[in-house]
Coordinates of C-alpha atoms and ligand atoms in Angstrom, one line a residue:
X1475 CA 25.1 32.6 -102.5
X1476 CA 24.9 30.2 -99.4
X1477 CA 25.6 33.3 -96.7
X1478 CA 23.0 35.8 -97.6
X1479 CA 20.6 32.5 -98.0
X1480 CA 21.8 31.7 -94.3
X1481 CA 21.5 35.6 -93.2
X1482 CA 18.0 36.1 -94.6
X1483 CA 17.2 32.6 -93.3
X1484 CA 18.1 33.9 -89.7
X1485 CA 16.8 37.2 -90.2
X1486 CA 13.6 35.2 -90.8
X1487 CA 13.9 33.3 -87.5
X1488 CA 15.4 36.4 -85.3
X1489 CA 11.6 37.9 -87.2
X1490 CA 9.8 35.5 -85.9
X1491 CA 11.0 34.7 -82.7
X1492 CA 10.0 38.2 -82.2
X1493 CA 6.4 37.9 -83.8
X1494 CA 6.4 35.3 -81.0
X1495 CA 7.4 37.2 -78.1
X1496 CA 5.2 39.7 -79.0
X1497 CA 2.3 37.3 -79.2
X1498 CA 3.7 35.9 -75.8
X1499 CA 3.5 39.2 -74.3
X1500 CA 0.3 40.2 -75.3
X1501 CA -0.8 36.5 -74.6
X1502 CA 0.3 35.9 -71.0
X1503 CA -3.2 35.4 -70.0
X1504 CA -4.8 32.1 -71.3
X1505 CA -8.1 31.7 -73.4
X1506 CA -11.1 31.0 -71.8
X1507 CA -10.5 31.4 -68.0
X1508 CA -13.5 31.3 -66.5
X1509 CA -13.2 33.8 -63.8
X1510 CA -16.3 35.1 -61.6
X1511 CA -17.0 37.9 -59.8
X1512 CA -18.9 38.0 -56.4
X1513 CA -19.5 41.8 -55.2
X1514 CA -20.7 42.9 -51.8
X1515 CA -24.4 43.0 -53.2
X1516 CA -26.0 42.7 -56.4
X1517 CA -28.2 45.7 -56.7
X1518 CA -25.9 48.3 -55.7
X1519 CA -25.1 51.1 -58.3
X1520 CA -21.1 51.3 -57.2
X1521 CA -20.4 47.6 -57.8
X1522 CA -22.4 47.2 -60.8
X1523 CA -20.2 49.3 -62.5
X1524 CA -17.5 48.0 -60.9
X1525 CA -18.6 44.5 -62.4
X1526 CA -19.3 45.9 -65.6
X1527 CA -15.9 46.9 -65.5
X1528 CA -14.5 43.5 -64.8
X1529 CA -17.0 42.0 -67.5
X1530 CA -15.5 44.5 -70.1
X1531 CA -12.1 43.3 -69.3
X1532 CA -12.9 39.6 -69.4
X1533 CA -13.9 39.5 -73.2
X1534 CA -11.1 41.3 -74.2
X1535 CA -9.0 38.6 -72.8
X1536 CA -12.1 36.1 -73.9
X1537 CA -12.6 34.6 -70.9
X1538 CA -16.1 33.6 -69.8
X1539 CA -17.4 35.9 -66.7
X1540 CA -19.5 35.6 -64.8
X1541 CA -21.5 37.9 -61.6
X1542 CA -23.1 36.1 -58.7
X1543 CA -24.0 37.5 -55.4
X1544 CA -26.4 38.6 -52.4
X1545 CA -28.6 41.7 -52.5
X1546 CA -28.0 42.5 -49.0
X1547 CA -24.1 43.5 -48.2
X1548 CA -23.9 40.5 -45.3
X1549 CA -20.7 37.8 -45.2
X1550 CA -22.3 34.9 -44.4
X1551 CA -25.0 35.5 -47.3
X1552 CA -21.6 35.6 -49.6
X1553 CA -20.5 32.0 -48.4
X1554 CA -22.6 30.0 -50.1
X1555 CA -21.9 31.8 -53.4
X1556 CA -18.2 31.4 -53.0
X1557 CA -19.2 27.2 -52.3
X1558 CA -20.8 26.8 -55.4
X1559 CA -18.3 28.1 -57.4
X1560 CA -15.7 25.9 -55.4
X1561 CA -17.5 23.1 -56.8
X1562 CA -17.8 24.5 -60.1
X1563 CA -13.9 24.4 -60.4
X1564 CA -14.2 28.4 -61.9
X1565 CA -10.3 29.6 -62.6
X1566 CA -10.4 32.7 -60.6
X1567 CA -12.8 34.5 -58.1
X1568 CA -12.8 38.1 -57.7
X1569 CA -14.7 39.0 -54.2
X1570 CA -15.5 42.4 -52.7
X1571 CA -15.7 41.0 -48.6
X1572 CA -18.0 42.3 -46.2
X1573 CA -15.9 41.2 -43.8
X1574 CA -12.3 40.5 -43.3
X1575 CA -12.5 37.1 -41.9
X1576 CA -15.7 35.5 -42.1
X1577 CA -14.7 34.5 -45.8
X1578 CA -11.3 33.3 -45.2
X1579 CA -11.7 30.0 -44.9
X1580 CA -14.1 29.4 -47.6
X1581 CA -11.9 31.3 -49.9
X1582 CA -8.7 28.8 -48.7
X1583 CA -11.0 25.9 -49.4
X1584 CA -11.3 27.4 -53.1
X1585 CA -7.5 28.1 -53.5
X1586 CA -6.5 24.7 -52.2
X1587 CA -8.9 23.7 -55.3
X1588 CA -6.4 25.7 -57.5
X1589 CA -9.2 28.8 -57.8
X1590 CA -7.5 31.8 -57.6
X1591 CA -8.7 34.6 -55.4
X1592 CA -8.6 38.3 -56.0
X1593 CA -10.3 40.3 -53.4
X1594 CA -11.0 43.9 -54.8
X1595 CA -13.3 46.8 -53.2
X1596 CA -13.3 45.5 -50.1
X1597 CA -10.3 43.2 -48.8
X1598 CA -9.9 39.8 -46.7
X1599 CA -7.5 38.8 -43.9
X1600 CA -4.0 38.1 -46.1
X1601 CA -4.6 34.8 -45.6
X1602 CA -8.2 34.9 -47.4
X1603 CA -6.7 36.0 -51.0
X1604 CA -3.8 36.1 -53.3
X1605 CA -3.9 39.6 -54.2
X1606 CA -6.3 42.2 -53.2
X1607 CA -7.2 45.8 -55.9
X1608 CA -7.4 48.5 -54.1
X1609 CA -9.3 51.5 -55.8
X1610 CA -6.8 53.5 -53.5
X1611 CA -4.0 53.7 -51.0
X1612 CA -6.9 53.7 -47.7
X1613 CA -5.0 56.1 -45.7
X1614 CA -5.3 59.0 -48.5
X1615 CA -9.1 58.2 -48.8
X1616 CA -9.6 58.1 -44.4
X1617 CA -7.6 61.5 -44.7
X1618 CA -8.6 63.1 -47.5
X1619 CA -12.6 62.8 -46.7
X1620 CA -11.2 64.4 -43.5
X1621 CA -9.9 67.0 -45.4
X1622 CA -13.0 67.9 -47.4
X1623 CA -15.4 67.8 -44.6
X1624 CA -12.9 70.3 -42.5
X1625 CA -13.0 72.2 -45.2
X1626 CA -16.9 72.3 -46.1
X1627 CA -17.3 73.0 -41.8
X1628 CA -14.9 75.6 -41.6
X1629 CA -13.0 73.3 -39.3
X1630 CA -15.4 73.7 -36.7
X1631 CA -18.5 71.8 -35.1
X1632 CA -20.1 68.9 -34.7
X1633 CA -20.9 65.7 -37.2
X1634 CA -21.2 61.9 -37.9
X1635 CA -19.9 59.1 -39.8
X1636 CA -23.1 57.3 -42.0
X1637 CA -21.0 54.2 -42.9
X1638 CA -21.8 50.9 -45.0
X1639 CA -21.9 48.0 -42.9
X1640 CA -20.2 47.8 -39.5
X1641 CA -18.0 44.7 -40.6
X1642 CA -16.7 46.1 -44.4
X1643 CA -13.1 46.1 -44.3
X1644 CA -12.9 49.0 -46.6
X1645 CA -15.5 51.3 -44.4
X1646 CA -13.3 50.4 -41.3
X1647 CA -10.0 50.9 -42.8
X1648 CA -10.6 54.6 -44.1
X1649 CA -12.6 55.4 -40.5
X1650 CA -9.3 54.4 -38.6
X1651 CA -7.2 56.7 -40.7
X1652 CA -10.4 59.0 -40.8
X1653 CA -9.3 59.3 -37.0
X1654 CA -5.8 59.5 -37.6
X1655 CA -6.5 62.6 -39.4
X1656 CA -8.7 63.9 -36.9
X1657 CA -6.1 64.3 -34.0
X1658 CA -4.3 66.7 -36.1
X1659 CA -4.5 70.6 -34.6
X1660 CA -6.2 72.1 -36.8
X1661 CA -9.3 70.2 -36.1
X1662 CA -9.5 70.3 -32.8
X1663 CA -12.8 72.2 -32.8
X1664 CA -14.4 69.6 -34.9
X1665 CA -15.9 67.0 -33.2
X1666 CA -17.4 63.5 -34.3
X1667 CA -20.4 62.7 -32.3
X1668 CA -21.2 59.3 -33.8
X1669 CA -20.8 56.6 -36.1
X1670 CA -23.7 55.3 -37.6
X1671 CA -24.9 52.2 -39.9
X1672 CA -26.6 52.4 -43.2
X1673 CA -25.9 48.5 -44.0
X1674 CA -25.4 49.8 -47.8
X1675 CA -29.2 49.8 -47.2
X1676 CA -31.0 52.6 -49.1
X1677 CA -34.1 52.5 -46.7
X1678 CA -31.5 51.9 -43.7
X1679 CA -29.2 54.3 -44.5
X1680 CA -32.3 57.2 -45.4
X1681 CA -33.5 56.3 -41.3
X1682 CA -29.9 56.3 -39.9
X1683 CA -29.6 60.0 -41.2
X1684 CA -32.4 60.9 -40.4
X1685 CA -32.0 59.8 -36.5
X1686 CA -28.9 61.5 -36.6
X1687 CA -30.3 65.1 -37.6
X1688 CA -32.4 64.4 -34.3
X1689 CA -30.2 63.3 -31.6
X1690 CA -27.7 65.9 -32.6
X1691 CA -29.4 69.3 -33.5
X1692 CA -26.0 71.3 -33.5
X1693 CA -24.6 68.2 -36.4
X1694 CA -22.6 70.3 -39.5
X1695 CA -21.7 67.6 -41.5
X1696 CA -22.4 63.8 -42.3
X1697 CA -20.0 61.8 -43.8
X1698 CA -20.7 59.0 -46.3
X1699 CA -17.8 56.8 -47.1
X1700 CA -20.2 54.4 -49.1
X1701 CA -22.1 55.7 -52.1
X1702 CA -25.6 53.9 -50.6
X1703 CA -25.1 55.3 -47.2
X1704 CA -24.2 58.7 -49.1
X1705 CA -26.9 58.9 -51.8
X1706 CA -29.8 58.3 -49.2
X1707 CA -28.0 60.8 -46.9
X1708 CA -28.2 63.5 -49.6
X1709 CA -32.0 62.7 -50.7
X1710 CA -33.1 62.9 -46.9
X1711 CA -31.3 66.2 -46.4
X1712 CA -32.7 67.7 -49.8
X1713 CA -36.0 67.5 -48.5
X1714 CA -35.7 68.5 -44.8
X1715 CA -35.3 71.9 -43.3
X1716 CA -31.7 70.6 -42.8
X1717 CA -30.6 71.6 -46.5
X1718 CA -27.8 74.3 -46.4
X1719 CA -27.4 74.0 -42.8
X1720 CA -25.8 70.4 -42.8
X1721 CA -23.2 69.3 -45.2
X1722 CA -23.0 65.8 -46.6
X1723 CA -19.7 64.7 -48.2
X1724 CA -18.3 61.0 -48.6
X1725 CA -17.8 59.0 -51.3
X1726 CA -20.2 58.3 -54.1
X1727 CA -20.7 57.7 -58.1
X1728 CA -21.1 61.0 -60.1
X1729 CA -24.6 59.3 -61.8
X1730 CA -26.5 59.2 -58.0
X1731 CA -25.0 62.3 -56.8
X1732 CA -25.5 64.7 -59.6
X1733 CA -28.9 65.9 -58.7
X1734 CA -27.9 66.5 -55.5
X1735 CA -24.8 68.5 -56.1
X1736 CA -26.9 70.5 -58.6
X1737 CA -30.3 71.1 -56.2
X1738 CA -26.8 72.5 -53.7
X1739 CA -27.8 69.6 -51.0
X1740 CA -24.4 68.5 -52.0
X1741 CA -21.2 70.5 -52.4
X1742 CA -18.0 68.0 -53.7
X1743 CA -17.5 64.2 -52.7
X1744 CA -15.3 61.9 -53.9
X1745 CA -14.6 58.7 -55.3
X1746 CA -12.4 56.5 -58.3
X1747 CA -14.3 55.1 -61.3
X1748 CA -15.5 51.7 -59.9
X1749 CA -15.4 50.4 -63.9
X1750 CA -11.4 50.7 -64.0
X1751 CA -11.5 48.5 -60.2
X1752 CA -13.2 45.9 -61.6
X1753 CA -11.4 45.7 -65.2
X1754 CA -8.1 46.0 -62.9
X1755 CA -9.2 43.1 -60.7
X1756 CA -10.1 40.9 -63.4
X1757 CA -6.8 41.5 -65.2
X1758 CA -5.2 40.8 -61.7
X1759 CA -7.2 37.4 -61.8
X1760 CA -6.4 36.2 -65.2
X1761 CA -2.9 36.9 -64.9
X1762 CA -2.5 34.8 -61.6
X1763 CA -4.9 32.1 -63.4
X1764 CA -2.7 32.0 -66.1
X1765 CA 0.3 31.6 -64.1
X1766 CA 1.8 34.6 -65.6
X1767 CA 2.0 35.6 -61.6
X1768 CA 1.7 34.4 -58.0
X1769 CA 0.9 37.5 -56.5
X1770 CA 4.2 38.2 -54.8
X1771 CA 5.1 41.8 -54.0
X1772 CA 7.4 43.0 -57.2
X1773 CA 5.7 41.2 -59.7
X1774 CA 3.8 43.3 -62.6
X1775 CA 1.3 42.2 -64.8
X1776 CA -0.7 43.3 -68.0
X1777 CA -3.7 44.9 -67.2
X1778 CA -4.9 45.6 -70.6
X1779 CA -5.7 49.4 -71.4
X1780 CA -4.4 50.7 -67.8
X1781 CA -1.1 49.4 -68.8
X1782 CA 2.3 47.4 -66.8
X1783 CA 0.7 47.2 -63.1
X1784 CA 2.9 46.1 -59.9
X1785 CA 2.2 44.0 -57.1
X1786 CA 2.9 45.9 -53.5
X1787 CA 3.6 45.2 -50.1
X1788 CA 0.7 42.0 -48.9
X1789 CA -0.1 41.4 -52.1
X1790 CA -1.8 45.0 -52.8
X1791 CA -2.4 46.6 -56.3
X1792 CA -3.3 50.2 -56.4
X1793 CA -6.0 51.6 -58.4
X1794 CA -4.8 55.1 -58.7
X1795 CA -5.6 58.1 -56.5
X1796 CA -9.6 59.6 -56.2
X1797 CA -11.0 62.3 -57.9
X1798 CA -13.1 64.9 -56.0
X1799 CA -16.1 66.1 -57.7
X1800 CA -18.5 69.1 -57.8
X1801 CA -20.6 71.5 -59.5
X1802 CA -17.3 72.3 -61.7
X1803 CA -16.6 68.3 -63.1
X1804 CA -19.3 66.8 -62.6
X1805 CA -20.6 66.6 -66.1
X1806 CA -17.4 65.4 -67.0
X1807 CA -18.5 61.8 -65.8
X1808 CA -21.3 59.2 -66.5
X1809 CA -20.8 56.7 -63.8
Ligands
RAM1312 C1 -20.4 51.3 -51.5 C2 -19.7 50.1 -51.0 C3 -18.3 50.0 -51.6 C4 -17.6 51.2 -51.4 C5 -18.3 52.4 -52.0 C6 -17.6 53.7 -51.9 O1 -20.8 51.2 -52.8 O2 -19.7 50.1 -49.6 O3 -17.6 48.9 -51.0 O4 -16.3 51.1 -52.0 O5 -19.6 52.5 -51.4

Protein backbone atom coordinates (compact mmCIF):
# COMPACT_ATOMS: atom_id res chain seq x y z
CA UNK A 1 0.00 0.00 0.00
CA UNK A 2 2.75 2.49 1.28
CA UNK A 3 4.92 2.07 -2.31
CA UNK A 4 2.47 2.94 -4.90
CA UNK A 5 1.30 5.79 -2.29
CA UNK A 6 5.10 6.90 -2.36
CA UNK A 7 5.28 6.29 -6.37
CA UNK A 8 2.21 8.27 -7.17
CA UNK A 9 3.39 10.77 -4.43
CA UNK A 10 6.64 11.26 -6.50
CA UNK A 11 5.06 11.02 -9.75
CA UNK A 12 3.08 14.00 -8.45
CA UNK A 13 6.24 15.94 -7.53
CA UNK A 14 8.44 14.75 -10.73
CA UNK A 15 4.62 16.41 -12.39
CA UNK A 16 5.08 19.34 -10.99
CA UNK A 17 8.55 20.09 -10.91
CA UNK A 18 7.95 19.99 -14.51
CA UNK A 19 4.71 22.23 -14.52
CA UNK A 20 7.33 24.40 -12.92
CA UNK A 21 10.05 24.30 -15.33
CA UNK A 22 7.78 24.81 -17.93
CA UNK A 23 6.39 27.98 -16.24
CA UNK A 24 10.17 28.89 -15.67
CA UNK A 25 10.86 28.66 -19.19
CA UNK A 26 8.12 30.45 -20.53
CA UNK A 27 8.65 32.96 -17.53
CA UNK A 28 12.25 33.89 -17.78
CA UNK A 29 11.27 37.39 -18.40
CA UNK A 30 9.78 39.17 -15.30
CA UNK A 31 6.28 41.08 -15.00
CA UNK A 32 6.12 44.45 -15.49
CA UNK A 33 9.57 45.69 -16.82
CA UNK A 34 9.24 48.83 -17.83
CA UNK A 35 11.29 49.05 -20.89
CA UNK A 36 11.28 52.14 -23.43
CA UNK A 37 11.97 52.63 -26.71
CA UNK A 38 13.79 55.70 -28.25
CA UNK A 39 13.96 55.51 -32.27
CA UNK A 40 15.96 57.74 -34.51
CA UNK A 41 12.81 59.99 -35.08
CA UNK A 42 9.34 59.85 -34.19
CA UNK A 43 7.46 60.53 -37.42
CA UNK A 44 9.22 58.21 -39.54
CA UNK A 45 7.10 55.36 -41.22
CA UNK A 46 10.12 52.56 -40.83
CA UNK A 47 10.51 53.03 -37.14
CA UNK A 48 6.97 53.36 -36.27
CA UNK A 49 6.48 50.04 -37.26
CA UNK A 50 9.48 49.02 -35.95
CA UNK A 51 8.11 50.46 -32.45
CA UNK A 52 4.87 48.97 -32.94
CA UNK A 53 6.62 45.91 -33.19
CA UNK A 54 8.45 46.27 -29.93
CA UNK A 55 5.01 47.51 -28.25
CA UNK A 56 3.31 44.28 -29.57
CA UNK A 57 6.07 42.27 -27.90
CA UNK A 58 5.94 44.15 -24.57
CA UNK A 59 2.31 43.22 -23.58
CA UNK A 60 2.70 39.79 -24.40
CA UNK A 61 5.37 39.66 -21.82
CA UNK A 62 3.14 42.50 -19.85
CA UNK A 63 5.59 44.92 -19.42
CA UNK A 64 4.74 48.56 -19.56
CA UNK A 65 6.26 50.32 -22.97
CA UNK A 66 6.81 53.05 -23.64
CA UNK A 67 7.99 55.42 -27.19
CA UNK A 68 9.87 58.69 -26.75
CA UNK A 69 11.91 60.47 -29.12
CA UNK A 70 12.96 63.49 -31.59
CA UNK A 71 11.30 64.19 -34.93
CA UNK A 72 14.41 65.11 -36.63
CA UNK A 73 17.07 61.91 -36.93
CA UNK A 74 19.97 64.21 -34.89
CA UNK A 75 22.12 62.57 -31.73
CA UNK A 76 22.32 65.16 -29.60
CA UNK A 77 18.32 65.83 -29.92
CA UNK A 78 18.27 61.92 -28.53
CA UNK A 79 20.32 62.85 -25.30
CA UNK A 80 18.08 64.40 -23.46
CA UNK A 81 15.40 61.71 -23.97
CA UNK A 82 17.91 59.00 -22.89
CA UNK A 83 18.46 61.60 -19.50
CA UNK A 84 15.11 61.52 -18.56
CA UNK A 85 14.57 58.11 -18.56
CA UNK A 86 17.94 57.69 -16.54
CA UNK A 87 16.20 59.50 -13.96
CA UNK A 88 13.11 57.74 -14.34
CA UNK A 89 14.96 54.40 -13.34
CA UNK A 90 13.00 52.59 -16.63
CA UNK A 91 14.44 48.66 -16.72
CA UNK A 92 15.60 48.69 -20.21
CA UNK A 93 16.10 51.18 -23.17
CA UNK A 94 15.94 50.14 -26.57
CA UNK A 95 17.75 53.01 -28.92
CA UNK A 96 18.11 53.20 -32.65
CA UNK A 97 21.51 55.79 -32.63
CA UNK A 98 22.15 58.38 -35.09
CA UNK A 99 25.44 58.12 -34.21
CA UNK A 100 27.88 55.74 -33.00
CA UNK A 101 29.40 57.66 -30.18
CA UNK A 102 27.76 60.71 -29.40
CA UNK A 103 25.33 58.50 -27.21
CA UNK A 104 27.78 56.49 -25.44
CA UNK A 105 28.32 58.02 -22.58
CA UNK A 106 24.80 58.86 -21.76
CA UNK A 107 23.85 55.41 -22.37
CA UNK A 108 26.95 54.19 -19.67
CA UNK A 109 25.44 56.70 -17.28
CA UNK A 110 22.03 54.74 -17.71
CA UNK A 111 23.65 51.15 -17.37
CA UNK A 112 25.72 52.15 -14.35
CA UNK A 113 21.96 52.95 -13.03
CA UNK A 114 21.23 49.23 -13.68
CA UNK A 115 19.13 50.32 -17.12
CA UNK A 116 19.72 48.01 -19.59
CA UNK A 117 20.54 49.09 -23.14
CA UNK A 118 19.65 47.41 -26.37
CA UNK A 119 20.63 49.36 -29.35
CA UNK A 120 18.52 48.07 -32.41
CA UNK A 121 18.29 49.66 -36.18
CA UNK A 122 21.05 51.56 -35.81
CA UNK A 123 24.05 50.56 -33.42
CA UNK A 124 26.41 52.40 -30.77
CA UNK A 125 30.17 52.12 -30.15
CA UNK A 126 30.31 48.47 -28.09
CA UNK A 127 30.88 50.30 -25.25
CA UNK A 128 27.43 52.36 -25.60
CA UNK A 129 25.09 49.08 -25.32
CA UNK A 130 24.75 45.53 -24.07
CA UNK A 131 23.50 44.02 -27.04
CA UNK A 132 22.63 45.54 -30.32
CA UNK A 133 19.47 43.76 -33.03
CA UNK A 134 20.43 43.92 -36.12
CA UNK A 135 17.63 43.56 -38.85
CA UNK A 136 20.66 41.95 -40.88
CA UNK A 137 24.23 40.87 -41.13
CA UNK A 138 25.31 44.76 -42.73
CA UNK A 139 27.71 43.26 -45.17
CA UNK A 140 24.92 41.25 -47.06
CA UNK A 141 22.69 44.50 -47.08
CA UNK A 142 26.08 47.00 -48.43
CA UNK A 143 26.46 44.08 -51.08
CA UNK A 144 23.34 43.02 -51.89
CA UNK A 145 21.91 46.72 -52.82
CA UNK A 146 25.15 46.57 -54.91
CA UNK A 147 23.89 43.73 -56.45
CA UNK A 148 20.45 44.99 -57.38
CA UNK A 149 21.51 48.31 -58.64
CA UNK A 150 24.16 46.43 -61.04
CA UNK A 151 21.70 44.53 -62.04
CA UNK A 152 18.84 47.28 -62.77
CA UNK A 153 22.08 49.40 -64.75
CA UNK A 154 23.16 46.63 -66.68
CA UNK A 155 26.40 47.00 -64.84
CA UNK A 156 27.26 50.02 -66.50
CA UNK A 157 27.11 53.98 -65.85
CA UNK A 158 26.98 56.41 -63.57
CA UNK A 159 24.96 57.01 -60.07
CA UNK A 160 24.74 58.15 -56.44
CA UNK A 161 24.20 57.18 -52.99
CA UNK A 162 20.84 59.32 -51.37
CA UNK A 163 21.71 58.33 -47.71
CA UNK A 164 19.94 59.06 -44.24
CA UNK A 165 22.02 61.13 -42.14
CA UNK A 166 25.84 61.41 -42.63
CA UNK A 167 26.46 60.18 -38.94
CA UNK A 168 23.86 56.85 -38.86
CA UNK A 169 25.88 53.96 -38.05
CA UNK A 170 23.67 51.75 -40.02
CA UNK A 171 23.74 54.10 -43.39
CA UNK A 172 27.66 54.11 -42.93
CA UNK A 173 28.13 50.53 -42.31
CA UNK A 174 26.21 49.17 -45.44
CA UNK A 175 28.06 52.16 -47.73
CA UNK A 176 31.52 50.74 -46.62
CA UNK A 177 30.58 47.28 -47.65
CA UNK A 178 28.54 49.01 -50.45
CA UNK A 179 32.20 49.86 -51.68
CA UNK A 180 33.58 46.62 -50.90
CA UNK A 181 31.31 45.28 -53.34
CA UNK A 182 32.00 47.85 -55.79
CA UNK A 183 35.75 46.92 -56.48
CA UNK A 184 34.62 43.70 -57.66
CA UNK A 185 35.29 43.21 -61.75
CA UNK A 186 32.37 43.04 -62.91
CA UNK A 187 31.54 46.57 -62.02
CA UNK A 188 34.11 48.28 -63.16
CA UNK A 189 32.05 50.26 -65.58
CA UNK A 190 29.82 51.46 -62.95
CA UNK A 191 30.82 54.38 -61.32
CA UNK A 192 29.52 56.24 -58.09
CA UNK A 193 29.67 59.86 -58.63
CA UNK A 194 28.45 61.03 -55.20
CA UNK A 195 27.08 60.50 -51.95
CA UNK A 196 24.45 62.62 -50.90
CA UNK A 197 22.31 63.54 -47.62
CA UNK A 198 18.67 63.34 -47.23
CA UNK A 199 18.86 63.62 -43.19
CA UNK A 200 15.82 61.09 -43.13
CA UNK A 201 14.23 64.43 -44.22
CA UNK A 202 11.38 64.03 -46.60
CA UNK A 203 11.67 67.72 -47.95
CA UNK A 204 15.60 67.25 -47.62
CA UNK A 205 15.94 64.13 -49.20
CA UNK A 206 13.08 65.22 -52.29
CA UNK A 207 15.97 68.49 -52.88
CA UNK A 208 19.06 66.17 -52.51
CA UNK A 209 17.61 64.10 -55.51
CA UNK A 210 16.69 66.43 -57.20
CA UNK A 211 20.33 68.37 -57.20
CA UNK A 212 21.68 65.15 -58.13
CA UNK A 213 19.55 64.67 -61.46
CA UNK A 214 21.24 68.13 -62.28
CA UNK A 215 24.85 68.02 -61.49
CA UNK A 216 25.07 64.61 -63.07
CA UNK A 217 22.92 64.40 -66.36
CA UNK A 218 24.48 60.96 -67.46
CA UNK A 219 23.23 59.55 -63.48
CA UNK A 220 21.51 55.66 -64.09
CA UNK A 221 20.64 54.95 -60.78
CA UNK A 222 20.11 56.41 -57.17
CA UNK A 223 20.45 54.42 -54.31
CA UNK A 224 18.42 54.78 -51.13
CA UNK A 225 19.54 52.79 -48.24
CA UNK A 226 16.97 54.60 -45.94
CA UNK A 227 13.22 54.33 -46.69
CA UNK A 228 12.84 58.47 -46.15
CA UNK A 229 15.72 59.17 -48.40
CA UNK A 230 14.18 56.45 -50.83
CA UNK A 231 10.41 57.25 -50.80
CA UNK A 232 11.17 61.06 -51.68
CA UNK A 233 13.66 59.79 -54.22
CA UNK A 234 10.93 57.80 -55.97
CA UNK A 235 8.10 60.67 -55.81
CA UNK A 236 10.65 63.21 -57.26
CA UNK A 237 11.63 60.95 -60.11
CA UNK A 238 7.85 59.89 -60.86
CA UNK A 239 7.14 63.27 -61.79
CA UNK A 240 10.25 64.43 -63.69
CA UNK A 241 11.30 63.66 -67.26
CA UNK A 242 13.83 61.42 -65.40
CA UNK A 243 11.19 58.42 -64.95
CA UNK A 244 12.38 55.29 -66.86
CA UNK A 245 15.67 56.79 -67.64
CA UNK A 246 16.95 56.72 -63.83
CA UNK A 247 16.52 53.84 -61.57
CA UNK A 248 15.94 54.25 -57.84
CA UNK A 249 16.56 51.19 -55.66
CA UNK A 250 17.54 51.05 -51.82
CA UNK A 251 15.76 50.05 -49.05
CA UNK A 252 12.20 50.94 -48.07
CA UNK A 253 8.70 49.67 -46.47
CA UNK A 254 6.41 47.88 -49.02
CA UNK A 255 3.38 50.54 -47.73
CA UNK A 256 5.53 53.87 -49.18
CA UNK A 257 6.89 52.18 -52.06
CA UNK A 258 3.97 50.44 -53.59
CA UNK A 259 2.74 53.26 -55.70
CA UNK A 260 5.82 53.69 -56.95
CA UNK A 261 6.75 50.25 -57.99
CA UNK A 262 3.29 50.10 -59.59
CA UNK A 263 3.32 53.78 -61.57
CA UNK A 264 7.12 51.66 -62.83
CA UNK A 265 9.18 54.71 -61.22
CA UNK A 266 10.40 51.86 -59.12
CA UNK A 267 11.48 48.35 -60.09
CA UNK A 268 12.45 46.06 -56.72
CA UNK A 269 14.10 47.42 -53.40
CA UNK A 270 14.60 45.80 -50.37
CA UNK A 271 14.20 45.68 -46.86
CA UNK A 272 13.16 43.22 -43.47
CA UNK A 273 9.94 43.81 -41.74
CA UNK A 274 10.85 46.61 -39.21
CA UNK A 275 7.72 45.07 -36.84
CA UNK A 276 9.78 41.69 -36.13
CA UNK A 277 13.20 44.33 -35.23
CA UNK A 278 11.47 45.90 -32.84
CA UNK A 279 9.49 42.86 -31.19
CA UNK A 280 13.09 41.16 -31.43
CA UNK A 281 14.73 44.07 -29.57
CA UNK A 282 12.29 44.23 -26.93
CA UNK A 283 12.50 40.55 -26.30
CA UNK A 284 16.35 41.15 -26.31
CA UNK A 285 15.69 43.83 -23.50
CA UNK A 286 13.45 42.00 -21.28
CA UNK A 287 15.52 39.07 -21.23
CA UNK A 288 18.75 40.98 -20.13
CA UNK A 289 16.26 43.00 -17.62
CA UNK A 290 15.29 39.98 -16.21
CA UNK A 291 18.65 38.65 -15.78
CA UNK A 292 17.78 35.69 -17.82
CA UNK A 293 21.06 37.06 -19.89
CA UNK A 294 24.07 39.43 -19.84
CA UNK A 295 24.43 39.76 -23.39
CA UNK A 296 27.48 37.66 -23.80
CA UNK A 297 28.18 36.04 -27.23
CA UNK A 298 26.60 32.29 -26.85
CA UNK A 299 23.87 33.07 -24.79
CA UNK A 300 20.16 32.52 -26.39
CA UNK A 301 17.10 33.84 -25.24
CA UNK A 302 13.21 33.63 -25.80
CA UNK A 303 12.10 35.96 -28.13
CA UNK A 304 8.54 35.03 -28.06
CA UNK A 305 6.92 34.03 -31.56
CA UNK A 306 10.45 34.19 -33.52
CA UNK A 307 11.55 31.47 -31.29
CA UNK A 308 15.38 30.36 -29.24
CA UNK A 309 17.58 33.50 -30.55
CA UNK A 310 21.53 33.54 -29.96
CA UNK A 311 23.73 36.22 -28.92
CA UNK A 312 26.93 36.65 -31.66
CA UNK A 313 30.22 37.96 -31.86
CA UNK A 314 30.00 41.98 -29.88
CA UNK A 315 27.07 41.29 -28.51
CA UNK A 316 25.07 41.14 -32.03
CA UNK A 317 21.63 39.45 -32.68
CA UNK A 318 20.52 38.88 -36.12
CA UNK A 319 17.25 39.65 -37.51
CA UNK A 320 17.19 37.32 -40.32
CA UNK A 321 18.13 37.99 -44.03
CA UNK A 322 16.03 40.91 -46.31
CA UNK A 323 13.53 40.31 -48.71
CA UNK A 324 13.61 41.99 -52.15
CA UNK A 325 10.47 43.23 -53.40
CA UNK A 326 8.66 44.18 -56.71
CA UNK A 327 5.77 44.23 -58.83
CA UNK A 328 5.61 40.19 -58.25
CA UNK A 329 5.39 40.36 -53.97
CA UNK A 330 4.54 43.25 -53.25
CA UNK A 331 0.93 42.79 -52.39
CA UNK A 332 2.07 40.18 -50.31
CA UNK A 333 3.01 42.87 -47.57
CA UNK A 334 1.23 45.67 -45.52
CA UNK A 335 4.04 47.41 -43.89
C1 LIG B 1 15.27 54.71 -42.40
C2 LIG B 1 16.18 54.80 -41.23
C3 LIG B 1 16.47 53.45 -40.64
C4 LIG B 1 16.85 52.46 -41.72
C5 LIG B 1 15.79 52.39 -42.78
C6 LIG B 1 16.11 51.43 -43.89
O1 LIG B 1 13.97 54.52 -41.97
O2 LIG B 1 17.37 55.42 -41.62
O3 LIG B 1 17.50 53.55 -39.69
O4 LIG B 1 17.08 51.19 -41.18
O5 LIG B 1 15.63 53.68 -43.31
Amino acid sequence: MQRPLRAAAAATLVGALLGLAQVAGAASIKDGLKIAFVPKQINNPYEVTADNGGMAAIKEFKGDGKVVGPSDAGASSQVQYINTLTTQRVNAIVVAANDPNALVPYLKRAMSNGIKVVTFDSDTAPAGREIFVNQANAESIGRGQIQLVAKLMGNEGEFAILSATPNATNQNTWIKWMKEELKKPEYAKMKLVKIAYGNDDDQQSFVETQGLLQAYPNLKAIVAPTSVGLAAAARYISSSPSKGKVDVTGLGTPNQMREFVKNGTVKAFQLWDPGQLGYLAAYAAANLASGAIAGKPGETFDAGKLGKRTIGKDGEVILGPPTTFDASNIDQFNF
